[in-house]
Tab-separated table of C-alpha atoms in Angstrom:
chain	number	residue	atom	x	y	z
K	1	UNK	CA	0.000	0.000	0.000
K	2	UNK	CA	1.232	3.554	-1.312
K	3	UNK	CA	0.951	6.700	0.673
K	4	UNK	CA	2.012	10.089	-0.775
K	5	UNK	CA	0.890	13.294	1.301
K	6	UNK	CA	2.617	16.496	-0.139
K	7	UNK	CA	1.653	19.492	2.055
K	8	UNK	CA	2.066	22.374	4.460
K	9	UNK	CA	1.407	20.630	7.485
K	10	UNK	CA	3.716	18.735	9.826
K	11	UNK	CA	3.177	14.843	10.296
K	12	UNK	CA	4.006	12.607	13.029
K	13	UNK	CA	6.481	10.091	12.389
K	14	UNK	CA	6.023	8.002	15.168
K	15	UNK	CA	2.353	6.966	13.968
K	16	UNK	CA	3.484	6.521	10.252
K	17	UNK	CA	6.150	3.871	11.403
K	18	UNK	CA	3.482	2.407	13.450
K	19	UNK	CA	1.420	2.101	10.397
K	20	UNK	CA	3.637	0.549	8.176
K	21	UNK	CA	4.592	-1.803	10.979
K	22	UNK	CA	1.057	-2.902	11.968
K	23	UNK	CA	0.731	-4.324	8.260
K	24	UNK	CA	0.748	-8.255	8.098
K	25	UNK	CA	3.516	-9.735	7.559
K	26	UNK	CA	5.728	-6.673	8.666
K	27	UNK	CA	9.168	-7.655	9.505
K	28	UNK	CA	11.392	-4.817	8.899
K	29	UNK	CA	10.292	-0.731	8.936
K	30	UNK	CA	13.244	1.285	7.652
K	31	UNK	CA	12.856	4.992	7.220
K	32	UNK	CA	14.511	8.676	7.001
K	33	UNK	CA	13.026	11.812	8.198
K	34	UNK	CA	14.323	15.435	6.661
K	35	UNK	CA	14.955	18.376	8.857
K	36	UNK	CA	15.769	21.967	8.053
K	37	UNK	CA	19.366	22.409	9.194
K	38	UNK	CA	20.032	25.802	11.140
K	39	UNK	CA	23.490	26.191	10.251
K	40	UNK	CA	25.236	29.160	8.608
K	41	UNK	CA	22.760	31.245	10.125
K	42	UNK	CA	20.301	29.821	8.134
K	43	UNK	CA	16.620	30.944	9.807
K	44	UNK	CA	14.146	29.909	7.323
K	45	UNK	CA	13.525	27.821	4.584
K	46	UNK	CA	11.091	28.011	1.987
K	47	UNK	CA	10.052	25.261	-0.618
K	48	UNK	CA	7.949	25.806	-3.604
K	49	UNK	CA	6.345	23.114	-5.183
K	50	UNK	CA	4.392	22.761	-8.529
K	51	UNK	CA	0.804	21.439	-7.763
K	52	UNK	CA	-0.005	18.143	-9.521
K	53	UNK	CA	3.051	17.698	-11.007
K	54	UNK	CA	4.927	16.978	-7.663
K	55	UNK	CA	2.418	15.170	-5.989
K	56	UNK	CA	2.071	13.058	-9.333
K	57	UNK	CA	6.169	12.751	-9.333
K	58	UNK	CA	6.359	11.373	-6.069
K	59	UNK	CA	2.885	8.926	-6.588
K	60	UNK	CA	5.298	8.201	-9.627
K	61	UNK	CA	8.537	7.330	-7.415
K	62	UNK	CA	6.824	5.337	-5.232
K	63	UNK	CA	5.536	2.666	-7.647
K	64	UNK	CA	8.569	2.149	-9.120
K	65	UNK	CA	10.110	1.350	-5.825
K	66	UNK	CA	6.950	-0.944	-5.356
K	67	UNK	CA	8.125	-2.370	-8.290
K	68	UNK	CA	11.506	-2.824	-7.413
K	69	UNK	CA	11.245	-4.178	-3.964
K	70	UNK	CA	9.497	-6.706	-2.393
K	71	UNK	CA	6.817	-4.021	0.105
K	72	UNK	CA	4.209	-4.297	1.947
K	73	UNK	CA	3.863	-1.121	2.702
K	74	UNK	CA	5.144	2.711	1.431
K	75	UNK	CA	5.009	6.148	2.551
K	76	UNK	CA	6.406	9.482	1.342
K	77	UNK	CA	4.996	12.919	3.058
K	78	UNK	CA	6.955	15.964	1.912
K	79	UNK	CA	5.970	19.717	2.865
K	80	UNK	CA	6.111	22.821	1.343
K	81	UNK	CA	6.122	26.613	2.510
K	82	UNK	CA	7.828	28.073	4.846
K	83	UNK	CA	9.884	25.634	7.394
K	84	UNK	CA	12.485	27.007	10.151
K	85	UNK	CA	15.183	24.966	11.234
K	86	UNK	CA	14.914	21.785	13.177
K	87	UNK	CA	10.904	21.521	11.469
K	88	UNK	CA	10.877	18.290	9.804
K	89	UNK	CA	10.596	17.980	5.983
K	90	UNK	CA	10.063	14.743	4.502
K	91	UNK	CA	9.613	11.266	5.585
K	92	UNK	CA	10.215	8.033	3.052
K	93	UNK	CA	9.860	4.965	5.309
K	94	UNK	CA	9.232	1.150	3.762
K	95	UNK	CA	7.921	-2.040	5.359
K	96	UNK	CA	9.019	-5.117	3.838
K	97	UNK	CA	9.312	-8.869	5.076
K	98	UNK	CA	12.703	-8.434	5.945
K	99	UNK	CA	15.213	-5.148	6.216
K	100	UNK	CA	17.138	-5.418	2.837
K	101	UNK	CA	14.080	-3.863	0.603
K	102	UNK	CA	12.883	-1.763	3.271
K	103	UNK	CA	16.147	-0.344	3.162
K	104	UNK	CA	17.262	-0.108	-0.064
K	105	UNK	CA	14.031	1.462	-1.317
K	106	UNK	CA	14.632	3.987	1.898
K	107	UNK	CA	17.841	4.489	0.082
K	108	UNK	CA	16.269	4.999	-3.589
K	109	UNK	CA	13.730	7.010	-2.575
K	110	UNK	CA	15.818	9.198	-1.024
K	111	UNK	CA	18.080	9.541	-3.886
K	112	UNK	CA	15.361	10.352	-5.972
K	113	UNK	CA	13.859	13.130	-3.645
K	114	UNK	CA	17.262	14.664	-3.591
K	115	UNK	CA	17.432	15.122	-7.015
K	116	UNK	CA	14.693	14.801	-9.101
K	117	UNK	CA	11.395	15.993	-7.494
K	118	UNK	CA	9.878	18.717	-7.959
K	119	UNK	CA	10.638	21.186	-5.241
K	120	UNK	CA	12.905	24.708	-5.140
K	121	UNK	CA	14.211	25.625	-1.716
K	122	UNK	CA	14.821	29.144	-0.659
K	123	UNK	CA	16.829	30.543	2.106
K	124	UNK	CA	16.595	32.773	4.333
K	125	UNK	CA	19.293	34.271	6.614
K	126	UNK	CA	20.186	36.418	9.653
K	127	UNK	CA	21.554	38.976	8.029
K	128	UNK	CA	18.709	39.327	6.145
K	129	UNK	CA	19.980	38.021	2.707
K	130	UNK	CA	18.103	34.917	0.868
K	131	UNK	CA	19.352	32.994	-1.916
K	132	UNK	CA	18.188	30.129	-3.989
K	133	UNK	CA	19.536	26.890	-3.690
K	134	UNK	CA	21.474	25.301	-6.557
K	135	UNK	CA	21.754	21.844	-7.320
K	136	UNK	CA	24.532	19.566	-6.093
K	137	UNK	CA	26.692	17.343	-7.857
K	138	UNK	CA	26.832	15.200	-4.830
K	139	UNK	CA	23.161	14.290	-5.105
K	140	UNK	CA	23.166	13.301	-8.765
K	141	UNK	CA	26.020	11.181	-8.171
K	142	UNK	CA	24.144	9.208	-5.134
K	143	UNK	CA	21.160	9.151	-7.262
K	144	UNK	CA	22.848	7.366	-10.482
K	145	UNK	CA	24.005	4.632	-8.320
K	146	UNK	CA	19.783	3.225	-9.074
K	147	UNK	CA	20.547	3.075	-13.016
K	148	UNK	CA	19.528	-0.070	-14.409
E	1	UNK	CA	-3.992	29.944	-25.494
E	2	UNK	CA	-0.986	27.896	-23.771
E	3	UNK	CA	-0.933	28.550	-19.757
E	4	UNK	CA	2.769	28.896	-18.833
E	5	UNK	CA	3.620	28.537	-15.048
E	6	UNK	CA	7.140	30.046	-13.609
E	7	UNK	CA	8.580	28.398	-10.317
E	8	UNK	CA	11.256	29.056	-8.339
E	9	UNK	CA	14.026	32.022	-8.930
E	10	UNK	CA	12.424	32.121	-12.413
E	11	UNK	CA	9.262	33.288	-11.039
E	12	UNK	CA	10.632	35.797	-8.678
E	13	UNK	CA	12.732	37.787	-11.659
E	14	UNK	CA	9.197	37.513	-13.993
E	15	UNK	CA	7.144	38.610	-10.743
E	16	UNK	CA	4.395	36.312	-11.821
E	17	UNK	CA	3.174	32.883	-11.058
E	18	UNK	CA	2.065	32.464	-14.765
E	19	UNK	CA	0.714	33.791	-17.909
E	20	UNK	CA	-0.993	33.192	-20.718
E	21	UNK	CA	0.252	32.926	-24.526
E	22	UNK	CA	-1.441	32.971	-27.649
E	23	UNK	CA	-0.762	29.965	-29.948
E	24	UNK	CA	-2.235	29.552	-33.228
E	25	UNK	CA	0.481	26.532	-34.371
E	26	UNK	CA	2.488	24.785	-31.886
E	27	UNK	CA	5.579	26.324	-30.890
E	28	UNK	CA	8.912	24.840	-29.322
E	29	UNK	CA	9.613	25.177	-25.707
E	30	UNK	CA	12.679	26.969	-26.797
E	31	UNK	CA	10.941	29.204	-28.727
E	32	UNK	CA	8.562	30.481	-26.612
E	33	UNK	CA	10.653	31.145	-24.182
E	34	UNK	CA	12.854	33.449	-26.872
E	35	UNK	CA	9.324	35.180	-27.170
E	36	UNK	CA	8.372	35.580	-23.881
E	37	UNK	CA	11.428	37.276	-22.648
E	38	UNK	CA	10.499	40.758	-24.694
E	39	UNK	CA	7.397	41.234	-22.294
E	40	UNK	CA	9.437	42.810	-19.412
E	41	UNK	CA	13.126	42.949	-18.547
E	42	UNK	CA	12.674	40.831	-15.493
E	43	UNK	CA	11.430	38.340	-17.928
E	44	UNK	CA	14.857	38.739	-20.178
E	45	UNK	CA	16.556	37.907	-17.389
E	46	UNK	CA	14.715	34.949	-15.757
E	47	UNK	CA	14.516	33.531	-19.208
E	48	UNK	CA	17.670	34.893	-21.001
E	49	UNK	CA	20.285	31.749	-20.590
E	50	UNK	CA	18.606	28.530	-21.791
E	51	UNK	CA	21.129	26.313	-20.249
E	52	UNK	CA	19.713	27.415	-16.771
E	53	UNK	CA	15.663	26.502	-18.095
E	54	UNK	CA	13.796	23.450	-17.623
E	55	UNK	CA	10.667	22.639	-18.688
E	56	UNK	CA	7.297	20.824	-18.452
E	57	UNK	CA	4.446	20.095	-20.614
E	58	UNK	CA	1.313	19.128	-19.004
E	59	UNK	CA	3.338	18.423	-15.840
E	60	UNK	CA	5.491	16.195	-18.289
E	61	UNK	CA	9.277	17.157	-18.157
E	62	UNK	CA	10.295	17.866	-21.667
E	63	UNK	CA	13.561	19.294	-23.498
E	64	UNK	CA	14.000	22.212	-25.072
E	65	UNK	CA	12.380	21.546	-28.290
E	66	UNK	CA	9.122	19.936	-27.278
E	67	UNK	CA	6.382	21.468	-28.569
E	68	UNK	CA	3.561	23.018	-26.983
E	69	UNK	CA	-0.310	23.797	-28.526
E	70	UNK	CA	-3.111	25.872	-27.519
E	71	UNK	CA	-4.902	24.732	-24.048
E	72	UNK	CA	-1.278	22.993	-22.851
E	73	UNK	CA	-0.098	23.547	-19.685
E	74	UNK	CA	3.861	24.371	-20.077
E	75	UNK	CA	5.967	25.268	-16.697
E	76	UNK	CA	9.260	27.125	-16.914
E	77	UNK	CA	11.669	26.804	-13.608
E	78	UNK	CA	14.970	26.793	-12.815
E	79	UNK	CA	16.805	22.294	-12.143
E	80	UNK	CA	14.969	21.144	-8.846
E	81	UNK	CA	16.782	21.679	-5.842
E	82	UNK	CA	15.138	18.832	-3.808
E	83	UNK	CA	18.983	18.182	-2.286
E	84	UNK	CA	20.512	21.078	0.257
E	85	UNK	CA	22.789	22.491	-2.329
E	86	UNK	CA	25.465	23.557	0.787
């Protein structure tokens, strides 16, 4: 089962782990949870997202990790707006008969959030400057590691 | 008329979420973008270096020379940024 929530609001990770756990035949819940980093001064965080496409993207990145991996269970929730640091992000979390899928499609999905979906972050800083955030070569290279 | 939809840095230089376009034939992506940056100078400069563009057509990522028709939906925004970037 596939959940994808892309919104404003905050979510509670320990109840979306207890989800994916209560599923039958649950073995093994891996997961990662985004926060905005305060460092560099950094004091807010913006991220713009384009409705329907990015909510269709990530439906999109999820199936193919259903397809990939042997799951039981799926979840991606990202959020938009305006974040400060230490609010949480995103959470990708699997459920999977044992911890090898569950943590490998933790992995991918990951990798493909990082680079690929459809999200631009802006910052904000104490001395009152803002920039937007470029791409990083970093990412792309983590994320071709999935190539088939 | 094509909807166009600016994200990111590219819709803070344009100072507009979107716009429309008239389109009597289909058009490349690249060139509507040449044509859309004489409607202001903050649109010159959000759309001036093509290298920096990506696109979408009906919320389907698409190169440069894609086409778009009349009742598409095409976005215009600068490479996601999904990763921290720092």
């Amino acid at each position: 089962m596939i959940r994808v929530a892309i919104g404003p609001q905050d979510f509670d990770p320990g109840a979306e782990l207890a989800a994916l756990g209560g599923m039958a035949g649950a073995g093994a819940v891996a997961s990662f949870i985004g926060h905005v980093r305060g460092d560099g001064g950094l004091t807010a965080l913006t991220l713009e997202h384009y409705p329907g496409m990015t909510e269709a993207a990530c439906r999109r990145i999820a199936e193919e990790a259903a397809g990939r991996w042997p799951l039981l269970g799926l979840t991606v929730i990202h959020r938009f707006g305006r974040l400060e640091p230490g609010a949480r992000i995103v959470l990708a979390a699997a459920v999977s008969t044992h911890r090898g899928a569950a943590l490998e499609a933790v992995q991918f999905l990951m990798d493909w959030l990082k680079t690929e979906a459809p999200f631009w972050k802006r910052e904000e800083f104490l001395d009152g400057g803002a920039r937007w955030v470029e791409p990083r070569q970093s990412d792309a290279d983590a994320a071709r590691r999935w190539q088939t | 008329m094509i909807r166009v939809l600016y994200f990111g840095w590219v819709r803070e230089l344009i100072g507009a979420d979107g716009e429309e376009v008239a389109a009597d034939a289909p058009v490349t992506l690249d060139a509507l973008r040449a044509a859309l940056m004489a409607r202001s100078h903050g649109h010159a400069e959000a759309l001036g270096v093509p290298a920096r563009l990506r696109y979408a057509v009906n919320q389907a990522i698409k190169g440069p020379e894609a086409e778009a028709k009349a009742g598409d939906e095409v976005a215009i925004f600068p490479p996601v940024t999904g990763g921290c970037g720092r």
